[in-house]
mmCIF file of C-alpha atoms in Angstrom:
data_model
loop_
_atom_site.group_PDB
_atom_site.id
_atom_site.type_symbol
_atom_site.label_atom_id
_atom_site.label_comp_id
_atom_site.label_asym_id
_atom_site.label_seq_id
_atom_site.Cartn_x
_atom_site.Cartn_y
_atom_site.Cartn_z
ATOM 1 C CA UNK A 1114 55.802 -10.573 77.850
ATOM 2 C CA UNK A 1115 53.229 -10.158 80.976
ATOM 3 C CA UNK A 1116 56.082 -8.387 83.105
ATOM 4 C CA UNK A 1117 57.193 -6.198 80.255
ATOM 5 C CA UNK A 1118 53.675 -5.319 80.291
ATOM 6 C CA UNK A 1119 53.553 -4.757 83.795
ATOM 7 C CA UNK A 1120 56.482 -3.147 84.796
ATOM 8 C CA UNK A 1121 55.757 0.055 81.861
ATOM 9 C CA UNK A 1122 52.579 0.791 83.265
ATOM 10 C CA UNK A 1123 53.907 1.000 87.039
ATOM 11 C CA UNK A 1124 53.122 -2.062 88.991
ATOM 12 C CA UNK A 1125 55.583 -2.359 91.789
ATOM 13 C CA UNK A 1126 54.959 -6.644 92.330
ATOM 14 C CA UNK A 1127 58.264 -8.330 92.255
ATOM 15 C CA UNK A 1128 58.245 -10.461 89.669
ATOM 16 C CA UNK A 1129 61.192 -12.349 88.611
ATOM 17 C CA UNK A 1130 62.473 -11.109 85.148
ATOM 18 C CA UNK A 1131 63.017 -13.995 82.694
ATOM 19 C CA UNK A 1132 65.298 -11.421 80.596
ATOM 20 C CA UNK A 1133 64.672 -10.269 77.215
ATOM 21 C CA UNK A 1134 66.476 -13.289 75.707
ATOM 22 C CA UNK A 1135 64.557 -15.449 76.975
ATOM 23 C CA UNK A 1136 61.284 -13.660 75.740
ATOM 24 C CA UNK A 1137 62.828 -13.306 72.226
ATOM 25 C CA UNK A 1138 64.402 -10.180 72.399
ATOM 26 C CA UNK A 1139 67.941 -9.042 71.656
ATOM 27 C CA UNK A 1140 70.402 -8.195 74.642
ATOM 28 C CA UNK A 1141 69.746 -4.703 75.551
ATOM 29 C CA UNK A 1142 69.211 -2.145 78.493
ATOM 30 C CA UNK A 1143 66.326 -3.002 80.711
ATOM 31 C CA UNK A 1144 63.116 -1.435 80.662
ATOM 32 C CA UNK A 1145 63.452 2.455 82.173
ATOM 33 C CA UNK A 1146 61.479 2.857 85.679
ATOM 34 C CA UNK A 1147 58.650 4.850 85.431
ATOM 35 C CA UNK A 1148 59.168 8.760 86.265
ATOM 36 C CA UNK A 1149 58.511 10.514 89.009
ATOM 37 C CA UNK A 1150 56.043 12.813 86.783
ATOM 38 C CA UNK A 1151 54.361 10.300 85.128
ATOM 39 C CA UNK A 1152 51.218 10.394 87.640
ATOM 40 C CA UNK A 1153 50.545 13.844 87.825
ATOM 41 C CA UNK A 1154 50.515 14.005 84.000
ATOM 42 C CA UNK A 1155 48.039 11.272 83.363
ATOM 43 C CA UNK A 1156 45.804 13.011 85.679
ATOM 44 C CA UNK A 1157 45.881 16.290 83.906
ATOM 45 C CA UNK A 1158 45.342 14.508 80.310
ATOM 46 C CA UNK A 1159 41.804 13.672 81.022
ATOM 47 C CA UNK A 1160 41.089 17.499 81.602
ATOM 48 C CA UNK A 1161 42.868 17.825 78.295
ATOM 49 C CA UNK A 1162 41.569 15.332 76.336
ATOM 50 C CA UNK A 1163 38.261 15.363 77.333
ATOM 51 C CA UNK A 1164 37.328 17.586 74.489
ATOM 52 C CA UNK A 1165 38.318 15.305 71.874
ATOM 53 C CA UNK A 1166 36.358 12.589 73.093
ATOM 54 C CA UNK A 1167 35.210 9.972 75.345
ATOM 55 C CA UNK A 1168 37.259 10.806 78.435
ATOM 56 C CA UNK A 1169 39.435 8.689 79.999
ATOM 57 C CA UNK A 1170 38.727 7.178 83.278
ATOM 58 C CA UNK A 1171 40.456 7.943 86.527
ATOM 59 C CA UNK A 1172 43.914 6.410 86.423
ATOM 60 C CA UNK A 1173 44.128 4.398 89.472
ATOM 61 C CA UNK A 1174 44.355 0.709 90.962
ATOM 62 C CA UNK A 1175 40.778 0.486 89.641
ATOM 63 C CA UNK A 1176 41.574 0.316 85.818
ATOM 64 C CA UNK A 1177 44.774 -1.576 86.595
ATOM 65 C CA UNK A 1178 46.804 -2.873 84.510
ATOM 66 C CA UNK A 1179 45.453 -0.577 81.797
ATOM 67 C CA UNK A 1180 46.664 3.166 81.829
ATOM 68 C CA UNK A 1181 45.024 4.956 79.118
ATOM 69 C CA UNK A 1182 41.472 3.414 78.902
ATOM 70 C CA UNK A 1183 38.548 5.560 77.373
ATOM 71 C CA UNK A 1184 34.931 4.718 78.280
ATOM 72 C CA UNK A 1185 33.390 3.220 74.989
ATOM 73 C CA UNK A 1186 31.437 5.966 72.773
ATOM 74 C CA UNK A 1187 27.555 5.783 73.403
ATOM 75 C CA UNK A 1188 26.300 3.877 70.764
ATOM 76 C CA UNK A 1189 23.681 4.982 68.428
ATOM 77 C CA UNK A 1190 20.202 3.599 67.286
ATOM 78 C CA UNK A 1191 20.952 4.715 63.330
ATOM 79 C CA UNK A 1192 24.316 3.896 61.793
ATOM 80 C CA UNK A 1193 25.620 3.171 58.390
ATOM 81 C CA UNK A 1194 24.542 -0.408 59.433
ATOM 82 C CA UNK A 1195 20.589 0.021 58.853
ATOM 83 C CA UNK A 1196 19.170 0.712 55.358
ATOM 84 C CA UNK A 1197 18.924 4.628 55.264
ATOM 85 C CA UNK A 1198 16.492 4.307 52.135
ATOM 86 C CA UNK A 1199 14.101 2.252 54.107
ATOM 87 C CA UNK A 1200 14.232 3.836 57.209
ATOM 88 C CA UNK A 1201 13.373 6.935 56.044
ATOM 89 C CA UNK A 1202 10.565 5.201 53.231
ATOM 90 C CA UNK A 1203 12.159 6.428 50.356
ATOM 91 C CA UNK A 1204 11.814 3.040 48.556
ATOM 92 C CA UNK A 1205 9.093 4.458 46.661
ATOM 93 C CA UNK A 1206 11.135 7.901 45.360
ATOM 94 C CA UNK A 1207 13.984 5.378 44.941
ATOM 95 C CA UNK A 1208 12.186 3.240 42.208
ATOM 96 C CA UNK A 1209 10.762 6.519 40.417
ATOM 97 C CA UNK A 1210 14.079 7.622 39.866
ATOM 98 C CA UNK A 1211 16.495 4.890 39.488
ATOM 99 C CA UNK A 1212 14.831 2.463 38.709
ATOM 100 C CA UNK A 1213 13.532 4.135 35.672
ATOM 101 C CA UNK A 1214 15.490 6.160 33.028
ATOM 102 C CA UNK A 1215 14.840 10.020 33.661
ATOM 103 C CA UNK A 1216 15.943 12.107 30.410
ATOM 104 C CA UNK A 1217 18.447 14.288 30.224
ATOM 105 C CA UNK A 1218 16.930 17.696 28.797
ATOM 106 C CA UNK A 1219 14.949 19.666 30.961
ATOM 107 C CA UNK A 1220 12.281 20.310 28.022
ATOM 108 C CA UNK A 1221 11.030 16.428 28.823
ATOM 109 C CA UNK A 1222 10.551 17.864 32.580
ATOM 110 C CA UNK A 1223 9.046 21.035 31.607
ATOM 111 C CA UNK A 1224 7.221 19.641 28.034
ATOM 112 C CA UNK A 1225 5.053 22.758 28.104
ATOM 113 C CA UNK A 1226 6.817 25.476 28.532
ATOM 114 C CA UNK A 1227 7.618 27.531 25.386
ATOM 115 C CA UNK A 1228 10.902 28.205 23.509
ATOM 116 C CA UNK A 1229 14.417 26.895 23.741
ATOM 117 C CA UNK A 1230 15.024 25.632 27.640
ATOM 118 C CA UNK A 1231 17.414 22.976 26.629
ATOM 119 C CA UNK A 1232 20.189 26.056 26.418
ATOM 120 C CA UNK A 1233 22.487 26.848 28.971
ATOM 121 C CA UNK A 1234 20.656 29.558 30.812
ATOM 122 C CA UNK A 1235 24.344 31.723 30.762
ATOM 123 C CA UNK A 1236 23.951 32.297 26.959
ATOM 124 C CA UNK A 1237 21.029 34.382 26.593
ATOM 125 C CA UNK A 1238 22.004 35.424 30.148
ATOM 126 C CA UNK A 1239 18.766 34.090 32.025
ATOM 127 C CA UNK A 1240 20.789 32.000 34.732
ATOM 128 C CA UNK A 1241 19.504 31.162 37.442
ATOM 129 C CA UNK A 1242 22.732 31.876 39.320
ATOM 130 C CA UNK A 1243 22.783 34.973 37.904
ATOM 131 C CA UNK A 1244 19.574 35.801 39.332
ATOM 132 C CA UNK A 1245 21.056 34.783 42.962
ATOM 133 C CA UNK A 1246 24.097 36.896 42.297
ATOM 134 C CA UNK A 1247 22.853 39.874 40.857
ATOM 135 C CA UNK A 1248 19.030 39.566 42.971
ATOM 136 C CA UNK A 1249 16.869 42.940 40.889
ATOM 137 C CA UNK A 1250 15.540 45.365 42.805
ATOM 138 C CA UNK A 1251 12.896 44.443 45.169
ATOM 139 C CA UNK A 1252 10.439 45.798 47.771
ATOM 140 C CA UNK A 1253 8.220 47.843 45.655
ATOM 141 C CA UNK A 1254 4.331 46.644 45.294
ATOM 142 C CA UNK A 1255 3.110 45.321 41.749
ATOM 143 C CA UNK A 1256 0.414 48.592 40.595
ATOM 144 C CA UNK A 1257 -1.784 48.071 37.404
ATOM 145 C CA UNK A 1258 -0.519 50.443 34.401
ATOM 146 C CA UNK A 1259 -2.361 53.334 33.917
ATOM 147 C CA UNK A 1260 -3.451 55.396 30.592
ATOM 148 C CA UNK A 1261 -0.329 57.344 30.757
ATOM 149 C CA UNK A 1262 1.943 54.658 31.810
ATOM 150 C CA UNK A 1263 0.619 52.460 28.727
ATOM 151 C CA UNK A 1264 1.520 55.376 25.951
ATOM 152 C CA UNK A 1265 4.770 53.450 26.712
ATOM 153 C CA UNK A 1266 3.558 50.538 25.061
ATOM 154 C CA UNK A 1267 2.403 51.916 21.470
ATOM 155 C CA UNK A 1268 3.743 49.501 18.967
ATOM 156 C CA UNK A 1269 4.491 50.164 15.320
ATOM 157 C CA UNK A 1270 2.428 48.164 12.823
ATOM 158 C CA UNK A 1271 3.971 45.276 11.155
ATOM 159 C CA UNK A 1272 5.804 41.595 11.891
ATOM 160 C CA UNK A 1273 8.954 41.971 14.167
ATOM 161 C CA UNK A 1274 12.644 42.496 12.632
ATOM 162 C CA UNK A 1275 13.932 38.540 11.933
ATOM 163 C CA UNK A 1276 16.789 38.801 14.726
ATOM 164 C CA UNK A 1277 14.029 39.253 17.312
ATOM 165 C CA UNK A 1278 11.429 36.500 16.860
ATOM 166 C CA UNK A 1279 12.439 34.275 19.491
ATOM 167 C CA UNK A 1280 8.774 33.081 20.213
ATOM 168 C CA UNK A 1281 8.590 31.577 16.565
ATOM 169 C CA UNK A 1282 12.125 29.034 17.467
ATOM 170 C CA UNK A 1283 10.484 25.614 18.921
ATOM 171 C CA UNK A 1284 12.812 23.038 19.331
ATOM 172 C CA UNK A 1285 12.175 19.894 17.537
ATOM 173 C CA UNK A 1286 9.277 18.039 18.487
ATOM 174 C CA UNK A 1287 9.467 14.251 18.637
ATOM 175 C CA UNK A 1288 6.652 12.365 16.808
ATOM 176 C CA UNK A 1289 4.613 10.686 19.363
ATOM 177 C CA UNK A 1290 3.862 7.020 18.889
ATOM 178 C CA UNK A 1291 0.809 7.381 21.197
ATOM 179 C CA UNK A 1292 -2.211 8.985 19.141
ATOM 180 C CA UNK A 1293 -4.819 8.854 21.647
ATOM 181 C CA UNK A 1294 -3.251 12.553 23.238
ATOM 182 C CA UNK A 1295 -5.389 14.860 25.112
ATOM 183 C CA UNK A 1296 -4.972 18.001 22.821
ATOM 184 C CA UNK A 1297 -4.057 21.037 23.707
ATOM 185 C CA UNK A 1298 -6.056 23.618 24.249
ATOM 186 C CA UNK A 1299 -6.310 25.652 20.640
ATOM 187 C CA UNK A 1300 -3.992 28.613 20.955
ATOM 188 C CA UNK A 1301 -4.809 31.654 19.218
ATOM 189 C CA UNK A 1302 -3.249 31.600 15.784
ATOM 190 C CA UNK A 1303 -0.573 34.250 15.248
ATOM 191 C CA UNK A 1304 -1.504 36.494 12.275
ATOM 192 C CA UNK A 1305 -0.343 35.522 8.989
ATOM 193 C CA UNK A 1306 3.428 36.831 7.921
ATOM 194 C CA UNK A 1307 5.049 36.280 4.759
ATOM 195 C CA UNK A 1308 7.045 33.682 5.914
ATOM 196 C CA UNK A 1309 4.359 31.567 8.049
ATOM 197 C CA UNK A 1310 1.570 31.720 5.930
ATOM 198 C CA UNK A 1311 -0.175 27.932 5.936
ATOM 199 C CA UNK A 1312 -1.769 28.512 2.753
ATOM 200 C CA UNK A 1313 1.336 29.204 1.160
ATOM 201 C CA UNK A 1314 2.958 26.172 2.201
ATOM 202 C CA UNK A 1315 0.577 24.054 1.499
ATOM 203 C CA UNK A 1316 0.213 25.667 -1.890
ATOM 204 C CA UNK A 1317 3.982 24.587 -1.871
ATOM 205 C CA UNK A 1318 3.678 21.135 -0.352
ATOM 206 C CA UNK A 1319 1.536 20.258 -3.573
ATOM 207 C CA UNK A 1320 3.903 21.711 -6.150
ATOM 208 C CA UNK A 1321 6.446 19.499 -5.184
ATOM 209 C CA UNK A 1322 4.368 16.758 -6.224
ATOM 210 C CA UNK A 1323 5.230 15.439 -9.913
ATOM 211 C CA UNK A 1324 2.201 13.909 -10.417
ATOM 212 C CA UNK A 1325 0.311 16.728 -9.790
ATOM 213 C CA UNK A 1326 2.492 19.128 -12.021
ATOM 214 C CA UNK A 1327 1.403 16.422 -14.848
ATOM 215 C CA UNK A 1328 -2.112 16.925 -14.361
ATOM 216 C CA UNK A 1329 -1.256 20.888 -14.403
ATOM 217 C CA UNK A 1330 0.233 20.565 -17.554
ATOM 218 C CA UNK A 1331 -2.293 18.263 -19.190
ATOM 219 C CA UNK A 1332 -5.381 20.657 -17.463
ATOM 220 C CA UNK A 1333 -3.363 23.890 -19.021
ATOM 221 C CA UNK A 1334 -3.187 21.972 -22.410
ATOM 222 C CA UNK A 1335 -6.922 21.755 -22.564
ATOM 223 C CA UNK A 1336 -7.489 25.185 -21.310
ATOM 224 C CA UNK A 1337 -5.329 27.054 -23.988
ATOM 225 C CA UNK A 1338 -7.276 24.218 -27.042
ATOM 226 C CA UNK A 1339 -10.109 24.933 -25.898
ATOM 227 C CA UNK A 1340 -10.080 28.521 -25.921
ATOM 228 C CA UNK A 1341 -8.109 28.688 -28.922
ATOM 229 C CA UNK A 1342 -11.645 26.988 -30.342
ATOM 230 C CA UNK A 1343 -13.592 29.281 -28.516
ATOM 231 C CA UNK A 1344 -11.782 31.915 -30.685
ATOM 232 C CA UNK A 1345 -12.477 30.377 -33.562
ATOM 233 C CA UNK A 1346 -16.155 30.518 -33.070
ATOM 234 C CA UNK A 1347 -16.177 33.914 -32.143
ATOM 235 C CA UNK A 1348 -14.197 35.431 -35.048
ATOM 236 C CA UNK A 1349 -16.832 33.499 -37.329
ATOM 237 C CA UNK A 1350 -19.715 34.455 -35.493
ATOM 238 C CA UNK A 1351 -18.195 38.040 -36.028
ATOM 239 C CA UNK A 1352 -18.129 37.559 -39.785
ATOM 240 C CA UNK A 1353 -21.422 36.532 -40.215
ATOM 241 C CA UNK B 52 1.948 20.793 51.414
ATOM 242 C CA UNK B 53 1.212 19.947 48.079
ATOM 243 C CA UNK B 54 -1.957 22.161 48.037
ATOM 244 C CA UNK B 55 0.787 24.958 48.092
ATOM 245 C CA UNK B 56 2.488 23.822 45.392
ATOM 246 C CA UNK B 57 -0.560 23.455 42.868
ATOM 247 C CA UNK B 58 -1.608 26.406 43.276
ATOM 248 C CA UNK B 59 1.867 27.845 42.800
ATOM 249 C CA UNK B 60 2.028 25.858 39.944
ATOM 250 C CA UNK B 61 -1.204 26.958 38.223
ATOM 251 C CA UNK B 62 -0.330 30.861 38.470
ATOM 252 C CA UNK B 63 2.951 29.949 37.243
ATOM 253 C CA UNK B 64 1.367 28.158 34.280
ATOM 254 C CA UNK B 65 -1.325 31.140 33.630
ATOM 255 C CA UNK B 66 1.769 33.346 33.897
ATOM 256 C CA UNK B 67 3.842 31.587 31.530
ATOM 257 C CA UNK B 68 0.341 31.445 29.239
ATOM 258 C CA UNK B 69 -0.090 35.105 29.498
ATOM 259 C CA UNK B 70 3.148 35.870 27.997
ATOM 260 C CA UNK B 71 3.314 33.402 25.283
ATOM 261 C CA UNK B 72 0.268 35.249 24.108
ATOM 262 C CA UNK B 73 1.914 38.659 24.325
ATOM 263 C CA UNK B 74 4.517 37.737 22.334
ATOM 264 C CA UNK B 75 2.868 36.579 19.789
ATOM 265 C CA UNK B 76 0.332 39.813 19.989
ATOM 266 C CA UNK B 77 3.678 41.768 19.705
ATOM 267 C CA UNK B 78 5.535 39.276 16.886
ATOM 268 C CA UNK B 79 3.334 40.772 14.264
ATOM 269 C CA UNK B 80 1.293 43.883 15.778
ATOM 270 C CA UNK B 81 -1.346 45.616 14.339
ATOM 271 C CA UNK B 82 -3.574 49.095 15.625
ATOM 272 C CA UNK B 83 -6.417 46.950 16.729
ATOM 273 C CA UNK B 84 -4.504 44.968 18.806
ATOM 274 C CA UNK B 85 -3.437 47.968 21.091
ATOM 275 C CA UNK B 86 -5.985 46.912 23.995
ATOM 276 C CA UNK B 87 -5.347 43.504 24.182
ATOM 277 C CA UNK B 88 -1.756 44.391 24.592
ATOM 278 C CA UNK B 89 -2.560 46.080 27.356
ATOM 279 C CA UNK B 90 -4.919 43.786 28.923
ATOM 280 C CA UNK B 91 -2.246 41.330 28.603
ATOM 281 C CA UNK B 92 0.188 43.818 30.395
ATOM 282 C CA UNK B 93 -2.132 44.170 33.134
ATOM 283 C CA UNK B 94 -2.446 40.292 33.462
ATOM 284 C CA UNK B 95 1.045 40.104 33.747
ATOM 285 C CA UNK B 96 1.422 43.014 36.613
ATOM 286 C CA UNK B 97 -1.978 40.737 38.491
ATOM 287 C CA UNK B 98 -0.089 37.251 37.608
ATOM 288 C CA UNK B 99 2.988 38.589 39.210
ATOM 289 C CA UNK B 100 0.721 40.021 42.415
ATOM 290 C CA UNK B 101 -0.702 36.288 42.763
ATOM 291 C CA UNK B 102 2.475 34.736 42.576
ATOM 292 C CA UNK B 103 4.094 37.010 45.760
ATOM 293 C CA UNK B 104 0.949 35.697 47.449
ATOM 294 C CA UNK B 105 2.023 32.371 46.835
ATOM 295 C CA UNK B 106 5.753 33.511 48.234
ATOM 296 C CA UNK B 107 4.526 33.800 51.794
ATOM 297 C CA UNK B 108 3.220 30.065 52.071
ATOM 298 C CA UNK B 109 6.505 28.679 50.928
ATOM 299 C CA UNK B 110 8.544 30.943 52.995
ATOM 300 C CA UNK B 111 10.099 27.507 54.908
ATOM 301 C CA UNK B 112 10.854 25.833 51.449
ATOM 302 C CA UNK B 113 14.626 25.211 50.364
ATOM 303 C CA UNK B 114 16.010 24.669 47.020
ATOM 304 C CA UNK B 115 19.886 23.361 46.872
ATOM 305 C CA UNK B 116 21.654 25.089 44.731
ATOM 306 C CA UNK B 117 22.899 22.152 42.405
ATOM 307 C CA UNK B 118 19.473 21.980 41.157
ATOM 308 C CA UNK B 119 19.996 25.511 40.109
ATOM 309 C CA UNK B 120 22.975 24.444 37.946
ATOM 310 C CA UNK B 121 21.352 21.421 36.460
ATOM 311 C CA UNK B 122 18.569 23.739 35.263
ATOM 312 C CA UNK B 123 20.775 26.997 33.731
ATOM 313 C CA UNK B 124 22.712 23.425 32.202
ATOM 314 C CA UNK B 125 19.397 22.956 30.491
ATOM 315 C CA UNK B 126 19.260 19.184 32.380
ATOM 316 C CA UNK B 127 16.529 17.807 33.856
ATOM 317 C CA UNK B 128 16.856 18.448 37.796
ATOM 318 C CA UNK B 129 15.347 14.957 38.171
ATOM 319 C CA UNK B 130 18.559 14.108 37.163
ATOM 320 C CA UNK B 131 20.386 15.994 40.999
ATOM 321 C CA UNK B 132 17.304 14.116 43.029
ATOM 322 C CA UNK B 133 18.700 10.310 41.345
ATOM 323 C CA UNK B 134 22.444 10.957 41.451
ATOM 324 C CA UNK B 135 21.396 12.182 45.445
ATOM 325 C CA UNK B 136 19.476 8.844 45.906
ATOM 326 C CA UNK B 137 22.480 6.727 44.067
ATOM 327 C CA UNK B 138 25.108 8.466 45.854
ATOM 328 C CA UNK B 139 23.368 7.672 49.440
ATOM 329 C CA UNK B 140 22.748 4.031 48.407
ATOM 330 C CA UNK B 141 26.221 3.607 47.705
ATOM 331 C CA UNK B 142 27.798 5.702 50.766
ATOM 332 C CA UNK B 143 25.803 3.871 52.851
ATOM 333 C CA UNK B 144 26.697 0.349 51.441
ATOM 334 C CA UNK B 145 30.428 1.843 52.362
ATOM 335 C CA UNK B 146 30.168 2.809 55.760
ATOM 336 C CA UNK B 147 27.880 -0.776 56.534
ATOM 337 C CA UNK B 148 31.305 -2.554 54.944
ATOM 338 C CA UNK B 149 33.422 -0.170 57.449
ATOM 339 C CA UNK B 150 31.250 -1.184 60.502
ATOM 340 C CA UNK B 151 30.964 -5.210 59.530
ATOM 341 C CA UNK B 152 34.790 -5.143 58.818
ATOM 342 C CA UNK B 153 35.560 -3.579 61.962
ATOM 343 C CA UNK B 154 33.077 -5.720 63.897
ATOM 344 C CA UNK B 155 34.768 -8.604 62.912
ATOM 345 C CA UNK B 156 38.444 -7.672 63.444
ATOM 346 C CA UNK B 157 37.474 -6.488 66.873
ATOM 347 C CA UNK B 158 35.955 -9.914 67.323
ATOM 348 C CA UNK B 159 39.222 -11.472 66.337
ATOM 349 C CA UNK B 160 41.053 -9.365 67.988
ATOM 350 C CA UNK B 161 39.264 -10.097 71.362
ATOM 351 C CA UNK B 162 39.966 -13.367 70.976
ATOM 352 C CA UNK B 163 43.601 -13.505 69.911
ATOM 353 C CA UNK B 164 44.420 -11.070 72.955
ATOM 354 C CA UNK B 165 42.172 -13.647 75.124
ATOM 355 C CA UNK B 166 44.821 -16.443 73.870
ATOM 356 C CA UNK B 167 48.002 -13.865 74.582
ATOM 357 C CA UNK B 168 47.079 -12.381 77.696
ATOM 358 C CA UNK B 169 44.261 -14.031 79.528
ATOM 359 C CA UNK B 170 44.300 -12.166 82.680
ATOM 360 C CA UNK B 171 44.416 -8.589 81.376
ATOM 361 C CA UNK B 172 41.334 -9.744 79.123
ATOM 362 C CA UNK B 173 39.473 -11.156 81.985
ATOM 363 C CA UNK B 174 40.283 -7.760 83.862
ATOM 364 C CA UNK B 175 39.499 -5.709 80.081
ATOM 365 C CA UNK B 176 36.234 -7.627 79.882
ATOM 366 C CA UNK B 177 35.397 -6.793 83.709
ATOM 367 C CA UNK B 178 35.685 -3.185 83.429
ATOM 368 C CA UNK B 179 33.658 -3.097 80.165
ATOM 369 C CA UNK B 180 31.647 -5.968 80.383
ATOM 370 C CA UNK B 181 30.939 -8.211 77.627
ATOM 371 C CA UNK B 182 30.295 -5.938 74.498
ATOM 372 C CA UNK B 183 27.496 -7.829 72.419
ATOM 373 C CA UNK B 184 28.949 -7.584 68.639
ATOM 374 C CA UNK B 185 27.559 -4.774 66.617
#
């Protein structure tokens, strides 16, 4: 096997051949002598290959018996092999976010921000990506509005048209099991429509109570006896 | 660093504020509420000033653009900052497999082409030297 080796990558000792059948191998032509052209090829291919990567060495007696021998790649301080997450002290970040379950909807990231943010942003057409495709017009400063710019801004009296009040949709808020909450700060309270009115509802709230239409009933009983008595007494007083 | 954020952050909130209240100025309007409206639209025009302010100290600040689809998704973009952690963890626990397998077979290897062809190894180990394992 060692003068198979040998004779393929040019040694010229005379060695005696055992014969391929005696090394296992079927009875077949003998190895083909090295070319002529063989040399001056494997010293163009370091030129060549030197590109792709660690270049080879000088053929020569010096690397002997090995022809095509690349110098090892330099090795580096951070490989796959070290603990990225640690190296770069992300153990802390790490446990925030995996080790913990982070909810889905981005209302739970933004809790404070008004309206409906859980939508897809290409619906009402205020994607992000959008804005990155379609960038508005820039370059020109921010100026105050003055008395003849705000004319623009007269409003008609009266609540807005139904299709319109987007302010008004909330999405659902959960009940919160902790009461001791640091409350917002009071918001001014939008003017009373027909719809929103609290009084209203409330007034509502405590119809739907039975017992309470009961006592109604029983209160507008005595109301219509006892003015039917205070008729009475009147219409006599009148005759006397 | 985080000094630029906050204060990002609290024009953004004022900002965000500011507008709530005009819409709900504007939800149901009436004739005296003509100059707050426009009060409120002047806020706006200085909450937008502040906020380019705020544009120049976070000129060196990048944003992927995945978190950008997580957020018109209407997911939290916590969400892109886990799956970048888990995905790391895991590539990484894949490439350490790559290195310890290939460690090993080239440790085996060594040593079965010591037992095959001694001399050549000898000569292989000369030229390189001996190559502490990785």
């Amino acid at each position: 096997m060692t003068e198979i080796f040998s004779t393929l990558f040019g040694l010229n000792d005379a060695q005696p051949s055992t014969g391929p059948a005696g090394l296992g191998f079927a009875a077949g032509k003998p190895p083909p002598p090295m070319p002529s052209n063989q040399a001056p090829v494997a010293a163009q291919i370091p030129g060549q290959l030197g590109d792709e990567g660690p270049t080879l060495r000088k053929p020569g007696a010096m690397n002997e018996p090995f022809y095509l021998l690349r110098e090892l790649p330099v090795g580096s301080d951070l490989t796959g092999n070290t603990n990225l997450i640690t190296y770069y002290n992300l153990e802390h970040a790490f446990n925030k976010f995996c080790g913990k379950k982070v909810k889905e909807k981005l209302s739970n990231f933004l809790p404070e921000l008004p309206g409906m943010i859980d939508c897809p942003g290409i619906q009402d057409g205020s994607s992000l990506r959008s804005l990155i495709e379609k960038p508005p017009v820039c370059g020109n400063s921010f100026s105050p509005l003055t008395g003849a710019l705000l004319t623009g801004f007269r409003l008609h009296t009266g609540p807005l048209p139904e299709q319109y009040r987007l302010m008004h949709i909330q999405p659902p808020k959960k009940k919160s099991k902790h009461k001791n909450r640091h409350p917002r700060p009071q918001d001014p309270l939008p003017p009373e429509t027909p719809s929103d009115s609290d009084p209203k509802k409330k007034k509502k709230k405590r119809d739907d109570d039975p017992d309470r239409k009961k006592k109604k009933k029983d209160k507008k009983k005595k109301k219509v006896s006892d003015s039917q008595g205070k008729l009475d007494l009147e219409d006599r007083l009148y005759h006397f | 660093m985080a000094e630029k954020f906050d204060n990002l952050e609290e024009h953004l909130e004022k900002f965000v504020e500011n507008i709530r209240q005009l819409g709900i100025i504007v939800s149901d309007f009436q004739p005296s509420s003509q100059t707050g409206l426009s009060q409120k639209l002047n806020f706006m025009i200085t909450g937008l000033q502040d906020i380019e302010k705020c544009r120049q100290q976070l000129h060196d600040i990048n944003v992927p653009l995945e978190v950008f689809e997580y957020i018109d998704q209407g997911r939290n973009p916590q969400l892109y900052t886990k799956e970048c952690l888990e995905s790391a963890l895991a590539k990484n626990e894949q490439v350490k497999g790559k290195i310890d397998t290939l460690t090993k077979f080239k440790s085996l290897l060594i040593s079965e082409l010591g037992k095959i062809f001694p001399e050549e190894m000898t000569k292989y180990k000369a030229i390189h030297g001996d190559d502490p394992p990785s």
